[in-house]
Coordinates of C-alpha atoms in Angstrom, one line a residue:
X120 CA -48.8 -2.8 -15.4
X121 CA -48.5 0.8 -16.9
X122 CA -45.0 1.6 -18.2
X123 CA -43.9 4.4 -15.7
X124 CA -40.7 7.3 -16.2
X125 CA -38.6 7.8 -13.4
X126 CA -35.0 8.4 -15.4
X127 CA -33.4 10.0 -12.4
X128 CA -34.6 7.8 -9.8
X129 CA -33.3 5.1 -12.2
X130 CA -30.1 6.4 -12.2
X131 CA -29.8 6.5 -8.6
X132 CA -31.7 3.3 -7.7
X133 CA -28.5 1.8 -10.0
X134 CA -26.2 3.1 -8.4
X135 CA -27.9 2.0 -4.9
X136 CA -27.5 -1.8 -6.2
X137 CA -23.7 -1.0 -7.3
X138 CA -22.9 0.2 -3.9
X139 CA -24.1 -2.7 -2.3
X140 CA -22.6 -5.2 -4.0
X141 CA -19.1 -3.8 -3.7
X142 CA -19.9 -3.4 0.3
X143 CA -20.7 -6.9 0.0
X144 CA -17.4 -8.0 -1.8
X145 CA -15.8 -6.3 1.0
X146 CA -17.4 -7.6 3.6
X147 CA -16.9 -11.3 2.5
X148 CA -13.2 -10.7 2.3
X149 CA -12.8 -9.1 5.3
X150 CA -14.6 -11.1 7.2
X151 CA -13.7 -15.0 8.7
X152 CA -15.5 -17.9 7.4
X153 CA -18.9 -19.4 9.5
X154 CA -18.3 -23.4 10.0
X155 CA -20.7 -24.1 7.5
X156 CA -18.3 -22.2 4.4
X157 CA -15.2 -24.3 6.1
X158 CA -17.2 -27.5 5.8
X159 CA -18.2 -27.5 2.2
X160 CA -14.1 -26.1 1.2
X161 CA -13.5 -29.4 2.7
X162 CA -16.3 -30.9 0.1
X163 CA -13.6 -28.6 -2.1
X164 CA -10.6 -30.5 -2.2
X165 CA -12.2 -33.7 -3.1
X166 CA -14.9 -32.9 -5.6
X167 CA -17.6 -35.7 -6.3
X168 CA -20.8 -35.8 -7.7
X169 CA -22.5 -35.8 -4.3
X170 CA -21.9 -35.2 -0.3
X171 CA -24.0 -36.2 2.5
X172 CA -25.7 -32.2 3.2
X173 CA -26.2 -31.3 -0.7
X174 CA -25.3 -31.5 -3.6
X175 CA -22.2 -30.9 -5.2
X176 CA -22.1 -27.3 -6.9
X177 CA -21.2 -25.2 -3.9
X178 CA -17.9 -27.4 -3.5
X179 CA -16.8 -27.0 -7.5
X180 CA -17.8 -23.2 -6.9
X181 CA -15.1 -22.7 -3.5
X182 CA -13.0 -24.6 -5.7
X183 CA -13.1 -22.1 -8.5
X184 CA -12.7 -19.4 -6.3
X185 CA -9.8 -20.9 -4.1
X186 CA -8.2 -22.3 -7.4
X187 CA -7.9 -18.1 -8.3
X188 CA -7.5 -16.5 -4.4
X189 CA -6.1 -19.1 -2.5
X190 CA -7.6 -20.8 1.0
X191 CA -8.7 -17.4 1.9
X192 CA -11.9 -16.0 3.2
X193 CA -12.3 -14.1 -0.2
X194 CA -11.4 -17.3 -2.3
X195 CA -14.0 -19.2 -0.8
X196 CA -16.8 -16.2 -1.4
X197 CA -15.4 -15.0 -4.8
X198 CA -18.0 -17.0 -7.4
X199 CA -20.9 -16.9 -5.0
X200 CA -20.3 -13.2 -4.8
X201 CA -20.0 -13.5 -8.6
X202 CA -23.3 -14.8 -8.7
X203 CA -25.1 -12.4 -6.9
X204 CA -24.1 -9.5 -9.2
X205 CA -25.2 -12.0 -12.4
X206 CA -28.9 -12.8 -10.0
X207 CA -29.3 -9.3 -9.9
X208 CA -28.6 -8.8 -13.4
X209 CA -31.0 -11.3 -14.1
X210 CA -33.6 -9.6 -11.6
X211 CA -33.9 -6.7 -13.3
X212 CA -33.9 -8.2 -16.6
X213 CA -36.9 -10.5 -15.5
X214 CA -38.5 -7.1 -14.1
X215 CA -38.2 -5.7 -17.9
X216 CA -40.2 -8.3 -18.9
X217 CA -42.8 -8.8 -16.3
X218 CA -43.5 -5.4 -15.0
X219 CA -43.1 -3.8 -18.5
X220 CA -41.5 -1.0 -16.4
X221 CA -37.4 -0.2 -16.2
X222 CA -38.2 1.7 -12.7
X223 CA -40.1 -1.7 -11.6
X224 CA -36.6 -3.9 -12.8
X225 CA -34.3 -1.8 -11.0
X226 CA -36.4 -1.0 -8.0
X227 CA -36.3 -5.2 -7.9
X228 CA -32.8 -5.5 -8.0
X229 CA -32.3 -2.9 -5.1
X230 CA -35.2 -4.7 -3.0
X231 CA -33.2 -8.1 -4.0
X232 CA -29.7 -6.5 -3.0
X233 CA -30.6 -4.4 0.5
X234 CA -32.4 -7.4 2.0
X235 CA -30.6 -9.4 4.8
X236 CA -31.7 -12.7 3.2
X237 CA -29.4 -11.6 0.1
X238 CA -27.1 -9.7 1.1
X239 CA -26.0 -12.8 4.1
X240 CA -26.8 -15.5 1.8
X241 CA -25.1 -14.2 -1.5
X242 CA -21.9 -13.3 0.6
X243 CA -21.3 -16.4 1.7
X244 CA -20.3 -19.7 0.4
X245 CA -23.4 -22.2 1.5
X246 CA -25.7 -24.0 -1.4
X247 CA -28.3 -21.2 -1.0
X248 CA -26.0 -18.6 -3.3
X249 CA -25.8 -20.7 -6.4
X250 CA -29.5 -21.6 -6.3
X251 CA -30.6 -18.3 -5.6
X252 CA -28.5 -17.3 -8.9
X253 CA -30.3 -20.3 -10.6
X254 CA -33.5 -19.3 -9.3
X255 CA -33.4 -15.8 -11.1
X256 CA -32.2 -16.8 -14.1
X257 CA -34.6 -19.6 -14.3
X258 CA -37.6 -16.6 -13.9
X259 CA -35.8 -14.6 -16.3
X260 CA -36.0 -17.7 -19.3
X261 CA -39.5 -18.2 -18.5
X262 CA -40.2 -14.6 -18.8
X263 CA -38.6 -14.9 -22.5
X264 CA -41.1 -18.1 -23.1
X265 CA -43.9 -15.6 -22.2
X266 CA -43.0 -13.3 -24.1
X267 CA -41.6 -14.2 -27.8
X268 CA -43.6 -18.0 -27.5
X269 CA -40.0 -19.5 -28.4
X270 CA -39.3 -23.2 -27.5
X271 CA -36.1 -22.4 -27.7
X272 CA -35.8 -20.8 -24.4
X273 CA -37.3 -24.0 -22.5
X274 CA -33.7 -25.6 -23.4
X275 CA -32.1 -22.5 -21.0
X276 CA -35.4 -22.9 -18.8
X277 CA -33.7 -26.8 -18.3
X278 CA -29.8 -25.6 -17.9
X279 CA -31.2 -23.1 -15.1
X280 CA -33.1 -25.8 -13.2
X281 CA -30.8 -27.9 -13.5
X282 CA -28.2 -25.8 -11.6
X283 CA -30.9 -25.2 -9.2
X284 CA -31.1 -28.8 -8.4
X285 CA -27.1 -29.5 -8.5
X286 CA -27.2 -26.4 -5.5
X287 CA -30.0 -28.1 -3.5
X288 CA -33.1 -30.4 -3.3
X289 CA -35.2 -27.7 -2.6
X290 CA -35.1 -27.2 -6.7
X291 CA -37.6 -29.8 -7.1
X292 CA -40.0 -26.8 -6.1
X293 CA -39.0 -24.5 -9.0
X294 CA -40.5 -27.4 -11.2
X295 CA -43.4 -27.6 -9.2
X296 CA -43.9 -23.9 -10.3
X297 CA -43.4 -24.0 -13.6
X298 CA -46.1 -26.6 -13.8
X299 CA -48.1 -24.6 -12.1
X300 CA -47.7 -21.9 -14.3
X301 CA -48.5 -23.7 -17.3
X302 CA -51.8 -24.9 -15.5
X303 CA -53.4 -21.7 -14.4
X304 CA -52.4 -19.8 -17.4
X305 CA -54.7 -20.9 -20.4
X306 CA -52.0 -19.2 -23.0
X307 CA -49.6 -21.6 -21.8
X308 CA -51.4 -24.9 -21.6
X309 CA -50.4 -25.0 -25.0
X310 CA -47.2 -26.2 -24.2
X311 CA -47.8 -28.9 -22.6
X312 CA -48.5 -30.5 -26.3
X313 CA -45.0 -29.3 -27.3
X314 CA -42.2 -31.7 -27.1
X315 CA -40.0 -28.0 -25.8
X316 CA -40.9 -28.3 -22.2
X317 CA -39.9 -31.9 -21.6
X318 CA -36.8 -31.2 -23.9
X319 CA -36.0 -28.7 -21.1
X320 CA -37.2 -30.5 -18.1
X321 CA -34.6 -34.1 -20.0
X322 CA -31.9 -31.4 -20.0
X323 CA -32.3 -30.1 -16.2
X324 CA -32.6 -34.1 -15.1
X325 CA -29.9 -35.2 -17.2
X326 CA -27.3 -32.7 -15.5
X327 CA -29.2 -34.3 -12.1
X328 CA -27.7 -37.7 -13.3
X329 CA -24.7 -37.8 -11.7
X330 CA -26.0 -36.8 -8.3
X331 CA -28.8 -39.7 -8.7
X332 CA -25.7 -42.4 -9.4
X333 CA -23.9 -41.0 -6.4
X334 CA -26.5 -41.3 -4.2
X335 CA -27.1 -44.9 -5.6
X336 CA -23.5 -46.3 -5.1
X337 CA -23.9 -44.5 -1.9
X338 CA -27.2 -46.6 0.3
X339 CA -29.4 -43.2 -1.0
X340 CA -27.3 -41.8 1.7
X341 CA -28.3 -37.7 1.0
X342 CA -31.6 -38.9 0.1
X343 CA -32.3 -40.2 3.3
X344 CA -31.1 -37.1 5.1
X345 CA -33.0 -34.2 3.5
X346 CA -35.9 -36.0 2.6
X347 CA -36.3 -37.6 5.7
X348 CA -37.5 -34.4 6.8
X349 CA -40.5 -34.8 5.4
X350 CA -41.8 -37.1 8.6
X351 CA -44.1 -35.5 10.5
X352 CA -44.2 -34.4 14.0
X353 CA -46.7 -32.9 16.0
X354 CA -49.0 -30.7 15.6
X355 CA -47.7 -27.2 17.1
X356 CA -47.9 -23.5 16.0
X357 CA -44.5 -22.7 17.5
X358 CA -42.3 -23.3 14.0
X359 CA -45.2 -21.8 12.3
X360 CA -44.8 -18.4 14.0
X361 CA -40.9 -18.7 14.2
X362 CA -40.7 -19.3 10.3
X363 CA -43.0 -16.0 9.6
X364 CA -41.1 -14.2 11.6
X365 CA -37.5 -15.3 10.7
X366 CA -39.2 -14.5 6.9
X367 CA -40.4 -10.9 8.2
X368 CA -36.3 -10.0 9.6
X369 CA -34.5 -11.8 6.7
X370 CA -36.8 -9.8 3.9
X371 CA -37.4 -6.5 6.5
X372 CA -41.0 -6.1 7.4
X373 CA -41.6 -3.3 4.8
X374 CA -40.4 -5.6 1.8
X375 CA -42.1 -8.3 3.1
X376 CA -45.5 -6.6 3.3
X377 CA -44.8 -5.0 -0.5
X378 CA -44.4 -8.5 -1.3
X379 CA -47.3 -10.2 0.0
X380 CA -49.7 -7.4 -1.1
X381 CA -48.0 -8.3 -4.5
X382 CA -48.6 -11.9 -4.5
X383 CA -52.5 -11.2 -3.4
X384 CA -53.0 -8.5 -6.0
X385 CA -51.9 -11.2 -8.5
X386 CA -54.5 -13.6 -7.6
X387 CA -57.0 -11.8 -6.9
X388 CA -56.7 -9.4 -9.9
X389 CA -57.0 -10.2 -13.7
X390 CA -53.2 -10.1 -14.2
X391 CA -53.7 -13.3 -12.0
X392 CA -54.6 -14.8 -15.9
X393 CA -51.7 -13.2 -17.6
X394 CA -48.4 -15.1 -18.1
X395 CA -46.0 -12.6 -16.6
X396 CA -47.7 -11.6 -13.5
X397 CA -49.2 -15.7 -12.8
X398 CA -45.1 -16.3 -13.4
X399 CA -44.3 -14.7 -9.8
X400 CA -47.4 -16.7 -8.5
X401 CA -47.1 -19.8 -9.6
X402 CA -43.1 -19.8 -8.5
X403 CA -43.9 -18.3 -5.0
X404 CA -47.2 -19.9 -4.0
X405 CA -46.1 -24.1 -3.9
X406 CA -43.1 -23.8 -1.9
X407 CA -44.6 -21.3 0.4
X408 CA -47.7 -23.7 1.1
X409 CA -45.3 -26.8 2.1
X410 CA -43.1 -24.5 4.1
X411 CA -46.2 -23.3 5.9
X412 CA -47.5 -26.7 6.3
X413 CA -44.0 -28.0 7.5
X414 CA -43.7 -25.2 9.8
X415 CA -46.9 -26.8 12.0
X416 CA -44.9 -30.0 12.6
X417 CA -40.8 -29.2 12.4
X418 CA -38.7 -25.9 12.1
X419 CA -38.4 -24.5 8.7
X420 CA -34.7 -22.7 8.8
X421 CA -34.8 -19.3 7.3
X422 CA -32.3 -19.7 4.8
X423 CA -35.0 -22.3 2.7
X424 CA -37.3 -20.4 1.0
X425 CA -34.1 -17.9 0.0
X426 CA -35.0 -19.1 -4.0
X427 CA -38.3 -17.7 -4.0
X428 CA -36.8 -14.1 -3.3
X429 CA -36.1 -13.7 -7.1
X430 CA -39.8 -14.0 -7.7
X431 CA -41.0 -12.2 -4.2
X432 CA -39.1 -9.1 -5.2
X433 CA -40.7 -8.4 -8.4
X434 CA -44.0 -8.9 -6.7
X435 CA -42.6 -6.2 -4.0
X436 CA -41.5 -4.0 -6.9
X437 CA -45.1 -4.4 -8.7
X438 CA -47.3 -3.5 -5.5
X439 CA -44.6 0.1 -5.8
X440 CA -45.8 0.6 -9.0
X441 CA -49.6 0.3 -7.8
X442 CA -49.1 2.4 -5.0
X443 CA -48.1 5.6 -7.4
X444 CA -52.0 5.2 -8.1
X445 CA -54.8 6.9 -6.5
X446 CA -56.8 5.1 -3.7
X447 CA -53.7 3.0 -2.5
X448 CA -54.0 1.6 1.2
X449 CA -51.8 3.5 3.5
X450 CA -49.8 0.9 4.7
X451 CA -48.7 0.7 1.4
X452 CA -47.7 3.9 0.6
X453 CA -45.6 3.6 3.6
X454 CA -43.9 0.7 2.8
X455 CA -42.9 1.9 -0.3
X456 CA -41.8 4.9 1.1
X457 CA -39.5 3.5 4.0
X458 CA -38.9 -0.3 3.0
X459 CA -35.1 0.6 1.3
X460 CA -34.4 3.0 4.1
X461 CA -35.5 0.7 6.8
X462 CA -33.9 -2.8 5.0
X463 CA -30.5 -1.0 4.4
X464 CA -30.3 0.6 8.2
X465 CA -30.8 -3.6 8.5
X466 CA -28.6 -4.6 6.5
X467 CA -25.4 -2.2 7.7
X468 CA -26.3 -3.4 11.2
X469 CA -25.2 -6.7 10.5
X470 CA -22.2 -5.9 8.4
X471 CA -21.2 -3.6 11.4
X472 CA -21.5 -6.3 13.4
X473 CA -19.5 -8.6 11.3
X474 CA -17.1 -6.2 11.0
X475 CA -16.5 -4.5 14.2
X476 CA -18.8 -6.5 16.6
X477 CA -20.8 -3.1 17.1
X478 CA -22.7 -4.9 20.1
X479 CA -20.6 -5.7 22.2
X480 CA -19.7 -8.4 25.0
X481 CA -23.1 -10.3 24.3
X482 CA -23.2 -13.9 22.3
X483 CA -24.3 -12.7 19.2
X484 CA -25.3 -15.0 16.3
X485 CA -23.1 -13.6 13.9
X486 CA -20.0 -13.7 16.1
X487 CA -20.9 -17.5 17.3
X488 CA -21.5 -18.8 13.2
X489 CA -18.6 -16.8 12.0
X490 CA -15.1 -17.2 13.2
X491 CA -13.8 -14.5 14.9
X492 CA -11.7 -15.0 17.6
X493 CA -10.1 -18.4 15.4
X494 CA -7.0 -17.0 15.1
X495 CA -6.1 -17.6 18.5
X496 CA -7.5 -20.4 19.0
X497 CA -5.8 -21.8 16.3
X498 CA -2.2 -20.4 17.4
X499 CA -2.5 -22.2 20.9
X500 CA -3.7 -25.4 19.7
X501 CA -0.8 -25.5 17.3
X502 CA 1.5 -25.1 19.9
X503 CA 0.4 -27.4 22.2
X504 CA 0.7 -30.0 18.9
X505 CA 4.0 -28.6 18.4
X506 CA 5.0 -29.4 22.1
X507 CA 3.4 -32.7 22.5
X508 CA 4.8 -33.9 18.3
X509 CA 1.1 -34.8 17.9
X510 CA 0.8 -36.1 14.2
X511 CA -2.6 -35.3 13.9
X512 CA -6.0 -33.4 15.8
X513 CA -9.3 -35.2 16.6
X514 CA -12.2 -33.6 16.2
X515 CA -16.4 -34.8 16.8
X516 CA -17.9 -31.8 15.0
X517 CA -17.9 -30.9 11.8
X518 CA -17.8 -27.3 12.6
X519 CA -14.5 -27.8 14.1
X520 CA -13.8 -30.2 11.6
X521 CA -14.0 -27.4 8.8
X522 CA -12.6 -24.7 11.4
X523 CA -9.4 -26.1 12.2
X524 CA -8.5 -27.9 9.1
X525 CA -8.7 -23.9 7.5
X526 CA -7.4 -22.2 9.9
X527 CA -4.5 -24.6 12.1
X528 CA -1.2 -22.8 10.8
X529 CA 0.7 -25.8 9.4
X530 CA -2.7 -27.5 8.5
X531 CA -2.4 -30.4 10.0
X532 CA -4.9 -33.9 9.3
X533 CA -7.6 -32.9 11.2
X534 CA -10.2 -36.2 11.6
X535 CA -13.4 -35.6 13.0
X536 CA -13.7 -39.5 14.5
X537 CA -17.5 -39.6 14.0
X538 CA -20.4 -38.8 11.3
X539 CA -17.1 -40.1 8.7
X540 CA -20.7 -40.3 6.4
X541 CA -20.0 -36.8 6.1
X542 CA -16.5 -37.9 4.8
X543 CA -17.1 -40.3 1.8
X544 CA -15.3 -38.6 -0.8
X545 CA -12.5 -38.6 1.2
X546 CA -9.8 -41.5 1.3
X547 CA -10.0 -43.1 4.8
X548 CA -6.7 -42.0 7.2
X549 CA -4.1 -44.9 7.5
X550 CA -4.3 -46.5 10.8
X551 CA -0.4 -45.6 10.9
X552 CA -1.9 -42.0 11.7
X553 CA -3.0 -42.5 14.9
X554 CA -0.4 -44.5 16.7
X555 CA 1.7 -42.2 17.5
X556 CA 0.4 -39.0 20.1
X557 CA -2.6 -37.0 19.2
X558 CA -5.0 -34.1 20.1
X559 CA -8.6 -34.4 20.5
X560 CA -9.9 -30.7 20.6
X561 CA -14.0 -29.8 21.6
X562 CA -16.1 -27.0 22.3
X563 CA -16.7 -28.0 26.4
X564 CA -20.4 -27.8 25.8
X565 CA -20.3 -30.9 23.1
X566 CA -17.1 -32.7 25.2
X567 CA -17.2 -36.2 23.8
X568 CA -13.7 -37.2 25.2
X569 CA -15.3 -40.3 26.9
X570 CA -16.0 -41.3 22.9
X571 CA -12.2 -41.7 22.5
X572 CA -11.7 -43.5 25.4
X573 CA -13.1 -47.1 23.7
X574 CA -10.1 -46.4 21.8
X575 CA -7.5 -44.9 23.1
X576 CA -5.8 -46.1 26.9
X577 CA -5.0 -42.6 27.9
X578 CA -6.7 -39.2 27.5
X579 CA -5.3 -36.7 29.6
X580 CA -6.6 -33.2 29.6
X581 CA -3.9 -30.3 28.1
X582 CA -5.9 -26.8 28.2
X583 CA -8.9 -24.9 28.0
X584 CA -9.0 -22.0 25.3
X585 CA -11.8 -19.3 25.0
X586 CA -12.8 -18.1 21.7
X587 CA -13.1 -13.9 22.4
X588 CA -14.1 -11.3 20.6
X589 CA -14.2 -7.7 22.2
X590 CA -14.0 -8.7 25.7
X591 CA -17.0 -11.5 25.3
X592 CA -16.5 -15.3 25.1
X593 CA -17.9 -16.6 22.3
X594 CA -17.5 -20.5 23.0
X595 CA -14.9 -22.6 25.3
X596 CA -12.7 -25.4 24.0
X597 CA -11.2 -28.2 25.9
X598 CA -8.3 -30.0 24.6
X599 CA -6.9 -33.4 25.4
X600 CA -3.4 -34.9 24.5
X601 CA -4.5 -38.9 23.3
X602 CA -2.2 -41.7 22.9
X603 CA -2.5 -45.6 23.2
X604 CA -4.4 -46.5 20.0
X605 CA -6.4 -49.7 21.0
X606 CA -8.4 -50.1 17.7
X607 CA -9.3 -48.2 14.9
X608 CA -10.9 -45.3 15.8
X609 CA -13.0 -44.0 13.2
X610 CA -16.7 -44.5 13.4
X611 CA -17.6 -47.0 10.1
X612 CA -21.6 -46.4 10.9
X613 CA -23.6 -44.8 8.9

């Protein structure tokens, strides 16, 4: 790929990428945590080497960020926001070395920045924002291994994927990849006769260790959950058609098809041989095969294939650089011309909706996943715990769970009664908590009061709070005063 000039676009493509990551800071400190975020600042405050979801680096990251900003929204966001400003670094260093254009590296960092799937994921505190990070540094050392043939860089190669695997399982596909890439380019089969690559690939598994003894003292407990995903169902073409399209919003259409014309031009081109370009090919096309293939059987949630985005906007930012030649398609010329503009109008939709729930009196998915409204909530239910001396609230959600345990004024022991598998690292309430009264709070649509009732002789209902925002219910919550403990109540299944 020819070596292109554009100094003052450069300058202003930079300053694009700076803007949106400070809008994004802002944005994740202004705005309330989703359930999800509460949940793993739970996994926060007792850190182990594994949880029941994931693995454990999104709960030491919320409790780096808490340990600096407090239990606050921005506290909880701070290191994954951190990460996305070193991923985009590392984005448009990669881009340096694969496109061998700067106006390719930064035009990848501003694709990588102004896309929903970044700019939600790396604002909030979920498993996907470390990984993504991991992701794109991971592409950037294997760049260097291109590039200067140093073993050396296999031993980073191994730290990267190994954070990628302490985020989520989904990293097993970034070594799937990298074998890949070793296979289809014939300059780098030599390395599979080097003792580098495995000295990386010990390195990744080694910081894996813990996770695999947790799992073992633990029945293969997390295992069992994500993996058992892998079951098939039958055969339909509805998950296949929801998945492109969730992919289509959460990139923009314009990126997306910048992207895939990227990938293509890859294979079916000569670059499809060299190292840098087969790079972006060889870490997009696996995981995007057994997503597809998943998606004919069970849903494939949008946030999964969020680690390939590294890799996809490169390709994005190498179909730009082809376009600026004669004879390009024009569907390509005018996704290059409109995908930012079309991506960021996107983009500041749904921070405008986060922030000022710019559509109103509708149940939109960002005020239903998001807390707004909590506050509330929260100062009713305390009152009514404050009026009827309850010593602690039941929950049978762990969106609640995570919910009231962050925002409940006096932060009170909130137990969710069921799914305690989600709850190992924790030490087990006393049974001296629950004699005395209690409150058993539930969104009315999942009211599992008659759950309780094995267990307790009376349940009496107290109130029934809607969560609002601008005028429009959100969700309903009923709330029950319990007393007259009749065995211990906490579900010991697994």
């Amino acid at each position: 790929m020819r070596s292109i000039s554009h100094e003052n676009p450069i300058r202003a493509v930079v300053l694009c990428v700076l803007a949106l990551i400070l809008v994004r800071g802002i944005v994740a400190g202004l705005t309330p945590l989703s359930y999800d975020e509460a949940y793993y600042w739970l996994w926060s405050k007792h850190l182990a080497a594994g949880y029941l979801d994931h693995p454990p680096l999104i709960a030491f990251t919320i409790a780096a960020g808490t340990a600096l900003f407090g239990d606050t929204s921005w506290g909880v966001r701070f290191v994954p926001w951190l990460l996305s400003v070193l991923a985009s670094w590392a984005v448009w260093r990669s881009g340096r070395l694969i496109l061998k254009s700067e106006y390719g590296a930064v035009l990848a960092a501003l694709f990588f920045n102004v896309m929903p799937m970044i700019g939600v994921e790396a604002l909030v505190a979920t498993p996907d924002s470390p990984q993504i990070a991991a992701a794109a540094f991971l592409l950037l050392t294997l760049a260097k291994v291109a590039e200067t043939g140093n073993g050396l860089w296999w031993i980073a190669a191994g730290v990267a994927a190994g954070f990628a695997l302490l985020s989520k399982y989904t990293g097993f596909f970034l070594g799937v990849g990298i074998l890949a890439w070793l296979a289809i380019v014939p300059r780098e089969r030599r390395w599979f006769l080097s003792f580098w690559p495995y000295l990386g690939a010990a390195i990744g598994l080694l910081m894996f260790v813990p996770v695999l003894l947790w799992n073992a003292e633990h029945d293969w407990i997390s295992f069992a959950k994500q993996f058992g995903r892998l079951d098939e169902g039958g055969f339909t073409l509805r998950f296949l058609v929801e998945f492109l399209g969730g992919q289509l919003a959460l990139a923009t259409p314009f990126i997306a098809i910048l992207g895939v014309a990227g990938v293509v031009m890859i294979f079916r081109s000569r670059e499809g041989m060299r190292s840098e370009p087969a790079l972006l090919f060889a870490m997009i096309a696996p995981p995007v095969i057994y997503f597809a293939w998943h998606a004919l059987h069970d849903r494939v949630q949008g946030n999964w294939p969020s680690f390939l985005y590294p890799a996809f906007v490169l390709a994005a930012a190498a179909t730009c650089l082809r376009v600026e030649q004669k004879g390009s398609p024009w569907f390509l010329r005018l996704s290059r011309r409109i995908a930012v503009p079309f991506a960021g109008a996107m983009l500041a939709v749904v921070y405008a909706q986060a922030l000022w729930g710019i559509i109103p009196r509708v149940r939109d998915p960002v005020s239903r996943l998001l807390a707004f409204g909590i506050d509330p909530v929260a100062n009713q239910i305390e009152a009514l715990r404050n009026r009827t001396h309850a010593r602690a609230v039941l929950t049978t959600g762990y969106a609640l769970t995570g919910w009231l345990s962050f925002y409940l004024p006096s932060h009170p022991p909130v137990v969710q009664v069921n799914e305690r598998v989600r709850y190992l690292d924790e030490p087990e309430p006393p049974r001296a908590l629950f004699e005395g009264p209690l409150l058993y709070v539930t969104e009315t649509r999942n009211d599992q009061s008659q759950l309780l009732a094995a267990h307790f002789a009376r349940i009496m209902p107290l109130a029934h709070i809607s969560r609002v925002r601008n005028g429009a219910t959100i969700d309903e919550y009923a709330i029950y005063g319990v007393s007259g403990l009749k065995g211990y109540p906490l579900d010991q299944g697994r």
